[in-house]
PDB file of C-alpha atoms in Angstrom:
ATOM      1  CA  GLU A  20      84.373 -48.246 149.583  1.00 69.00           C
ATOM      2  CA  GLY A  21      84.134 -49.398 153.135  1.00 74.00           C
ATOM      3  CA  MET A  22      83.152 -45.944 154.472  1.00 80.00           C
ATOM      4  CA  ALA A  23      79.774 -45.011 155.788  1.00 85.00           C
ATOM      5  CA  PRO A  24      77.890 -42.611 153.402  1.00 90.00           C
ATOM      6  CA  PRO A  25      77.517 -39.125 154.796  1.00 91.00           C
ATOM      7  CA  GLN A  26      74.291 -38.340 156.821  1.00 92.00           C
ATOM      8  CA  ARG A  27      74.231 -34.690 155.352  1.00 92.00           C
ATOM      9  CA  ILE A  28      75.594 -33.269 152.237  1.00 94.00           C
ATOM     10  CA  LEU A  29      76.921 -29.715 153.153  1.00 93.00           C
ATOM     11  CA  PHE A  30      77.736 -28.683 149.581  1.00 95.00           C
ATOM     12  CA  PRO A  31      76.361 -30.425 146.512  1.00 96.00           C
ATOM     13  CA  PRO A  32      79.388 -31.835 144.415  1.00 95.00           C
ATOM     14  CA  GLU A  33      77.544 -31.014 141.200  1.00 96.00           C
ATOM     15  CA  LYS A  34      77.685 -27.206 142.121  1.00 96.00           C
ATOM     16  CA  ILE A  35      81.577 -27.351 141.961  1.00 96.00           C
ATOM     17  CA  CYS A  36      82.805 -26.080 138.726  1.00 94.00           C
ATOM     18  CA  MET A  37      86.494 -26.735 137.941  1.00 94.00           C
ATOM     19  CA  ALA A  38      86.652 -24.304 135.035  1.00 93.00           C
ATOM     20  CA  TRP A  39      86.227 -20.452 135.513  1.00 93.00           C
ATOM     21  CA  GLN A  40      82.619 -19.580 135.417  1.00 88.00           C
ATOM     22  CA  GLN A  41      83.336 -16.099 134.144  1.00 79.00           C
ATOM     23  CA  ARG A  42      86.160 -14.781 132.069  1.00 74.00           C
ATOM     24  CA  GLN A  43      88.763 -13.349 134.458  1.00 71.00           C
ATOM     25  CA  ARG A  44      91.553 -11.028 133.567  1.00 81.00           C
ATOM     26  CA  PRO A  45      94.658 -11.321 135.779  1.00 89.00           C
ATOM     27  CA  GLY A  46      93.821  -9.637 139.095  1.00 92.00           C
ATOM     28  CA  ALA A  47      96.011  -7.359 141.147  1.00 95.00           C
ATOM     29  CA  GLY A  48      99.405  -8.280 142.476  1.00 97.00           C
ATOM     30  CA  LEU A  49     100.168  -8.319 146.172  1.00 97.00           C
ATOM     31  CA  HIS A  50     102.666  -5.876 147.876  1.00 97.00           C
ATOM     32  CA  ASN A  51     105.234  -7.448 150.273  1.00 94.00           C
ATOM     33  CA  LEU A  52     104.647  -5.925 153.575  1.00 91.00           C
ATOM     34  CA  GLY A  53     108.020  -7.134 154.961  1.00 90.00           C
ATOM     35  CA  ASN A  54     108.599 -10.806 154.808  1.00 91.00           C
ATOM     36  CA  THR A  55     105.101 -11.585 153.660  1.00 94.00           C
ATOM     37  CA  CYS A  56     106.164 -13.354 150.293  1.00 95.00           C
ATOM     38  CA  PHE A  57     105.195 -16.741 151.992  1.00 96.00           C
ATOM     39  CA  LEU A  58     101.799 -15.424 152.470  1.00 97.00           C
ATOM     40  CA  ASN A  59     101.423 -13.704 149.132  1.00 97.00           C
ATOM     41  CA  SER A  60     102.416 -16.791 147.209  1.00 97.00           C
ATOM     42  CA  VAL A  61      99.844 -18.880 149.005  1.00 98.00           C
ATOM     43  CA  LEU A  62      97.101 -16.313 148.537  1.00 98.00           C
ATOM     44  CA  GLN A  63      97.800 -16.104 144.818  1.00 97.00           C
ATOM     45  CA  CYS A  64      97.635 -19.896 144.490  1.00 97.00           C
ATOM     46  CA  LEU A  65      94.324 -19.906 146.320  1.00 98.00           C
ATOM     47  CA  THR A  66      92.969 -16.872 144.326  1.00 97.00           C
ATOM     48  CA  TYR A  67      93.641 -18.735 141.131  1.00 96.00           C
ATOM     49  CA  THR A  68      92.146 -22.060 141.985  1.00 96.00           C
ATOM     50  CA  PRO A  69      89.093 -21.877 139.805  1.00 96.00           C
ATOM     51  CA  PRO A  70      86.554 -23.960 141.857  1.00 97.00           C
ATOM     52  CA  LEU A  71      87.472 -22.153 145.064  1.00 97.00           C
ATOM     53  CA  ALA A  72      87.353 -18.684 143.245  1.00 96.00           C
ATOM     54  CA  ASN A  73      84.076 -19.420 141.539  1.00 96.00           C
ATOM     55  CA  TYR A  74      82.616 -20.008 144.936  1.00 97.00           C
ATOM     56  CA  LEU A  75      84.068 -17.018 146.579  1.00 97.00           C
ATOM     57  CA  LEU A  76      83.284 -14.708 143.692  1.00 96.00           C
ATOM     58  CA  SER A  77      79.563 -15.727 143.999  1.00 95.00           C
ATOM     59  CA  ARG A  78      79.621 -14.463 147.627  1.00 96.00           C
ATOM     60  CA  GLU A  79      77.355 -17.367 148.452  1.00 95.00           C
ATOM     61  CA  HIS A  80      79.294 -17.930 151.720  1.00 95.00           C
ATOM     62  CA  SER A  81      78.920 -14.515 153.258  1.00 94.00           C
ATOM     63  CA  ARG A  82      75.209 -14.360 152.460  1.00 93.00           C
ATOM     64  CA  SER A  83      74.548 -17.360 154.694  1.00 90.00           C
ATOM     65  CA  CYS A  84      77.481 -17.079 157.215  1.00 91.00           C
ATOM     66  CA  ARG A  85      76.236 -16.871 160.761  1.00 87.00           C
ATOM     67  CA  GLN A  86      79.698 -17.134 162.378  1.00 87.00           C
ATOM     68  CA  GLU A  87      80.447 -14.436 164.898  1.00 86.00           C
ATOM     69  CA  GLY A  88      84.049 -12.966 164.838  1.00 89.00           C
ATOM     70  CA  PHE A  89      86.793 -14.511 162.844  1.00 94.00           C
ATOM     71  CA  CYS A  90      85.700 -16.598 159.676  1.00 96.00           C
ATOM     72  CA  MET A  91      88.442 -17.686 157.181  1.00 97.00           C
ATOM     73  CA  MET A  92      85.792 -18.105 154.425  1.00 97.00           C
ATOM     74  CA  CYS A  93      84.750 -14.570 154.762  1.00 97.00           C
ATOM     75  CA  VAL A  94      88.302 -13.367 154.913  1.00 97.00           C
ATOM     76  CA  MET A  95      89.148 -15.227 151.721  1.00 98.00           C
ATOM     77  CA  GLU A  96      85.958 -14.159 149.972  1.00 98.00           C
ATOM     78  CA  ALA A  97      86.760 -10.559 150.701  1.00 97.00           C
ATOM     79  CA  HIS A  98      90.401 -11.008 149.546  1.00 97.00           C
ATOM     80  CA  VAL A  99      89.598 -12.823 146.253  1.00 97.00           C
ATOM     81  CA  ASN A 100      86.927 -10.383 145.291  1.00 96.00           C
ATOM     82  CA  LYS A 101      89.292  -7.434 146.147  1.00 96.00           C
ATOM     83  CA  VAL A 102      92.159  -8.934 143.920  1.00 96.00           C
ATOM     84  CA  LEU A 103      90.084 -10.048 140.984  1.00 95.00           C
ATOM     85  CA  HIS A 104      88.011  -6.781 140.849  1.00 94.00           C
ATOM     86  CA  SER A 105      90.750  -4.425 141.548  1.00 93.00           C
ATOM     87  CA  SER A 106      91.922  -2.028 138.706  1.00 91.00           C
ATOM     88  CA  ALA A 107      95.334  -1.511 140.579  1.00 94.00           C
ATOM     89  CA  SER A 108      98.442  -3.215 139.532  1.00 95.00           C
ATOM     90  CA  ALA A 109      99.075  -4.392 143.221  1.00 97.00           C
ATOM     91  CA  ILE A 110      97.194  -4.180 146.508  1.00 97.00           C
ATOM     92  CA  GLN A 111      98.094  -4.883 150.149  1.00 96.00           C
ATOM     93  CA  PRO A 112      96.623  -8.224 151.503  1.00 96.00           C
ATOM     94  CA  SER A 113      95.513  -6.431 154.496  1.00 94.00           C
ATOM     95  CA  THR A 114      92.340  -8.395 154.925  1.00 94.00           C
ATOM     96  CA  VAL A 115      94.370 -11.531 155.588  1.00 96.00           C
ATOM     97  CA  ILE A 116      97.263  -9.802 157.456  1.00 95.00           C
ATOM     98  CA  SER A 117      94.852  -8.408 159.920  1.00 94.00           C
ATOM     99  CA  VAL A 118      93.930 -11.967 160.944  1.00 95.00           C
ATOM    100  CA  LEU A 119      97.293 -13.508 160.744  1.00 95.00           C
ATOM    101  CA  THR A 120      97.449 -14.684 164.302  1.00 95.00           C
ATOM    102  CA  ARG A 121      93.929 -16.059 164.148  1.00 95.00           C
ATOM    103  CA  ILE A 122      95.016 -18.258 161.207  1.00 96.00           C
ATOM    104  CA  GLY A 123      97.986 -19.621 163.340  1.00 94.00           C
ATOM    105  CA  GLU A 124      98.683 -17.984 166.706  1.00 93.00           C
ATOM    106  CA  HIS A 125     102.493 -18.511 166.020  1.00 93.00           C
ATOM    107  CA  PHE A 126     102.487 -16.510 162.757  1.00 93.00           C
ATOM    108  CA  GLN A 127     104.020 -12.891 163.252  1.00 89.00           C
ATOM    109  CA  LEU A 128     103.926 -10.125 160.904  1.00 87.00           C
ATOM    110  CA  GLY A 129     107.402  -9.258 159.769  1.00 88.00           C
ATOM    111  CA  MET A 130     108.676 -12.842 160.374  1.00 90.00           C
ATOM    112  CA  GLN A 131     109.550 -14.996 157.440  1.00 91.00           C
ATOM    113  CA  GLU A 132     107.236 -18.228 157.734  1.00 92.00           C
ATOM    114  CA  ASP A 133     107.033 -21.450 155.804  1.00 94.00           C
ATOM    115  CA  ALA A 134     104.677 -21.138 152.840  1.00 95.00           C
ATOM    116  CA  HIS A 135     103.435 -24.848 152.892  1.00 94.00           C
ATOM    117  CA  GLU A 136     102.675 -24.423 156.707  1.00 96.00           C
ATOM    118  CA  PHE A 137     100.693 -21.335 156.056  1.00 97.00           C
ATOM    119  CA  LEU A 138      98.798 -23.006 153.291  1.00 97.00           C
ATOM    120  CA  ARG A 139      97.888 -25.909 155.617  1.00 96.00           C
ATOM    121  CA  TYR A 140      96.680 -23.524 158.362  1.00 97.00           C
ATOM    122  CA  THR A 141      94.717 -21.465 155.944  1.00 98.00           C
ATOM    123  CA  VAL A 142      92.926 -24.437 154.239  1.00 98.00           C
ATOM    124  CA  ASP A 143      92.271 -25.984 157.822  1.00 97.00           C
ATOM    125  CA  ALA A 144      90.719 -22.577 158.966  1.00 97.00           C
ATOM    126  CA  MET A 145      88.445 -22.518 155.878  1.00 97.00           C
ATOM    127  CA  GLN A 146      87.340 -26.085 156.591  1.00 96.00           C
ATOM    128  CA  ARG A 147      86.606 -25.123 160.337  1.00 94.00           C
ATOM    129  CA  ALA A 148      84.659 -22.076 159.235  1.00 94.00           C
ATOM    130  CA  ARG A 149      82.509 -24.387 156.948  1.00 94.00           C
ATOM    131  CA  LEU A 150      81.951 -26.756 159.846  1.00 92.00           C
ATOM    132  CA  SER A 151      81.050 -24.097 162.315  1.00 86.00           C
ATOM    133  CA  GLY A 152      78.038 -24.864 164.047  1.00 73.00           C
ATOM    134  CA  SER A 153      77.912 -28.492 162.950  1.00 75.00           C
ATOM    135  CA  SER A 154      79.986 -30.198 165.590  1.00 71.00           C
ATOM    136  CA  ASP A 155      77.727 -33.234 165.724  1.00 84.00           C
ATOM    137  CA  LEU A 156      78.414 -34.158 162.064  1.00 89.00           C
ATOM    138  CA  ASP A 157      79.796 -37.540 161.200  1.00 90.00           C
ATOM    139  CA  ILE A 158      83.139 -37.876 159.564  1.00 88.00           C
ATOM    140  CA  SER A 159      81.697 -38.648 156.182  1.00 91.00           C
ATOM    141  CA  SER A 160      79.432 -35.556 156.262  1.00 93.00           C
ATOM    142  CA  GLN A 161      82.390 -33.368 157.371  1.00 93.00           C
ATOM    143  CA  ALA A 162      84.139 -34.329 154.047  1.00 94.00           C
ATOM    144  CA  THR A 163      81.287 -32.772 152.068  1.00 95.00           C
ATOM    145  CA  THR A 164      82.253 -29.223 152.546  1.00 96.00           C
ATOM    146  CA  ILE A 165      83.272 -27.313 149.441  1.00 97.00           C
ATOM    147  CA  VAL A 166      86.707 -26.927 150.943  1.00 97.00           C
ATOM    148  CA  HIS A 167      87.240 -30.650 151.647  1.00 97.00           C
ATOM    149  CA  GLN A 168      85.779 -31.610 148.171  1.00 97.00           C
ATOM    150  CA  ILE A 169      88.392 -29.306 146.354  1.00 97.00           C
ATOM    151  CA  PHE A 170      91.461 -29.989 148.538  1.00 97.00           C
ATOM    152  CA  GLY A 171      90.840 -33.038 150.536  1.00 96.00           C
ATOM    153  CA  GLY A 172      90.024 -36.825 150.405  1.00 93.00           C
ATOM    154  CA  SER A 173      90.338 -39.928 152.521  1.00 92.00           C
ATOM    155  CA  LEU A 174      93.405 -42.154 153.057  1.00 93.00           C
ATOM    156  CA  ARG A 175      92.757 -45.953 153.480  1.00 92.00           C
ATOM    157  CA  SER A 176      95.486 -47.675 155.506  1.00 93.00           C
ATOM    158  CA  ARG A 177      95.168 -51.595 154.725  1.00 93.00           C
ATOM    159  CA  VAL A 178      97.074 -54.196 156.806  1.00 93.00           C
ATOM    160  CA  THR A 179      97.102 -57.707 155.348  1.00 94.00           C
ATOM    161  CA  CYS A 180      98.235 -60.518 157.479  1.00 93.00           C
ATOM    162  CA  LEU A 181     100.810 -62.566 155.736  1.00 90.00           C
ATOM    163  CA  SER A 182      99.799 -65.730 157.522  1.00 90.00           C
ATOM    164  CA  CYS A 183      95.963 -65.784 157.371  1.00 94.00           C
ATOM    165  CA  LYS A 184      95.413 -63.089 154.795  1.00 94.00           C
ATOM    166  CA  ALA A 185      93.059 -61.204 157.203  1.00 94.00           C
ATOM    167  CA  ILE A 186      92.539 -57.534 156.122  1.00 92.00           C
ATOM    168  CA  SER A 187      92.166 -54.563 158.519  1.00 91.00           C
ATOM    169  CA  ASP A 188      91.265 -51.174 157.050  1.00 91.00           C
ATOM    170  CA  THR A 189      91.360 -47.786 158.783  1.00 91.00           C
ATOM    171  CA  TYR A 190      90.334 -44.492 157.159  1.00 90.00           C
ATOM    172  CA  GLU A 191      91.622 -40.908 157.790  1.00 90.00           C
ATOM    173  CA  ALA A 192      90.463 -37.737 156.186  1.00 91.00           C
ATOM    174  CA  PHE A 193      93.171 -35.436 154.785  1.00 94.00           C
ATOM    175  CA  LEU A 194      93.512 -31.830 153.289  1.00 95.00           C
ATOM    176  CA  ASP A 195      96.866 -32.432 152.018  1.00 92.00           C
ATOM    177  CA  ILE A 196      99.282 -35.355 151.338  1.00 91.00           C
ATOM    178  CA  PRO A 197     103.016 -35.056 152.272  1.00 89.00           C
ATOM    179  CA  LEU A 198     105.082 -36.299 149.305  1.00 92.00           C
ATOM    180  CA  ASP A 199     108.753 -36.790 149.000  1.00 91.00           C
ATOM    181  CA  ILE A 200     109.538 -34.714 145.982  1.00 87.00           C
ATOM    182  CA  LYS A 201     113.328 -34.959 146.383  1.00 90.00           C
ATOM    183  CA  ALA A 202     113.228 -38.775 145.829  1.00 87.00           C
ATOM    184  CA  ALA A 203     110.955 -38.738 142.810  1.00 92.00           C
ATOM    185  CA  SER A 204     111.335 -37.315 139.240  1.00 94.00           C
ATOM    186  CA  SER A 205     107.576 -36.829 138.795  1.00 94.00           C
ATOM    187  CA  LEU A 206     104.320 -36.337 140.627  1.00 93.00           C
ATOM    188  CA  ASN A 207     103.077 -39.809 139.748  1.00 95.00           C
ATOM    189  CA  GLU A 208     106.288 -41.314 140.991  1.00 96.00           C
ATOM    190  CA  ALA A 209     105.995 -39.358 144.399  1.00 95.00           C
ATOM    191  CA  LEU A 210     102.347 -40.573 144.581  1.00 94.00           C
ATOM    192  CA  GLU A 211     103.322 -44.204 143.787  1.00 95.00           C
ATOM    193  CA  ASP A 212     106.043 -44.045 146.425  1.00 94.00           C
ATOM    194  CA  PHE A 213     103.486 -42.664 149.079  1.00 94.00           C
ATOM    195  CA  VAL A 214     101.222 -45.622 148.639  1.00 93.00           C
ATOM    196  CA  LYS A 215     103.920 -48.295 148.054  1.00 94.00           C
ATOM    197  CA  PRO A 216     103.136 -51.354 150.321  1.00 95.00           C
ATOM    198  CA  GLU A 217     105.654 -52.047 153.178  1.00 93.00           C
ATOM    199  CA  GLN A 218     106.188 -55.084 155.382  1.00 93.00           C
ATOM    200  CA  LEU A 219     105.660 -54.615 159.052  1.00 91.00           C
ATOM    201  CA  ASP A 220     108.262 -56.515 161.031  1.00 88.00           C
ATOM    202  CA  GLY A 221     110.574 -55.988 164.004  1.00 88.00           C
ATOM    203  CA  GLU A 222     109.507 -53.023 166.169  1.00 88.00           C
ATOM    204  CA  ASN A 223     106.761 -52.113 163.567  1.00 87.00           C
ATOM    205  CA  GLY A 224     105.215 -55.643 163.549  1.00 87.00           C
ATOM    206  CA  TYR A 225     102.151 -56.519 165.688  1.00 83.00           C
ATOM    207  CA  LYS A 226     100.044 -59.617 166.395  1.00 86.00           C
ATOM    208  CA  CYS A 227      97.189 -60.344 164.014  1.00 88.00           C
ATOM    209  CA  SER A 228      93.861 -60.287 165.868  1.00 84.00           C
ATOM    210  CA  LYS A 229      92.607 -63.255 163.744  1.00 86.00           C
TER     211      LYS A 229
END
């Protein structure tokens, strides 16, 4: 509502399957290579996200990838297939470790990092990989990648003038939402707090254009 329809559909939404397409036994665990627990926990969460895993297990991405050099989708495809097809009890996440500084240049092997930050950088890198070679795409079309359809959405910020009731909307794409979980007792409560209306006054107030 209020947003322009995409000029191109990069991944048909009907192809996204939220349930596992094939029965999967638990895959291999991940060895800690020295303060890599932040990375391991994020990789396990992504590996067991069914719509993403279904796509990566199909190897559809690598068959059509034309990106030269670093491609986070190719890295994740190799990792997920290695984990879920391995007969070992645990493996080294070497595919991802080898490109750690490409995911985020400040990440250093051996240093403890923030798991949420690593997740954000990883998902951002996957989104950039899916948009590679499509720099002229409109915002709505960029939101049709498989990555954005699984993890993202759009935020509408609505300002309503209290005097004339004029409405001004702005839209922003997101791949994650920052929620204050300490101030809430449930996920629903945290989401409700995130979208709670607030009155803009004082230094936050501004003149209505109408």
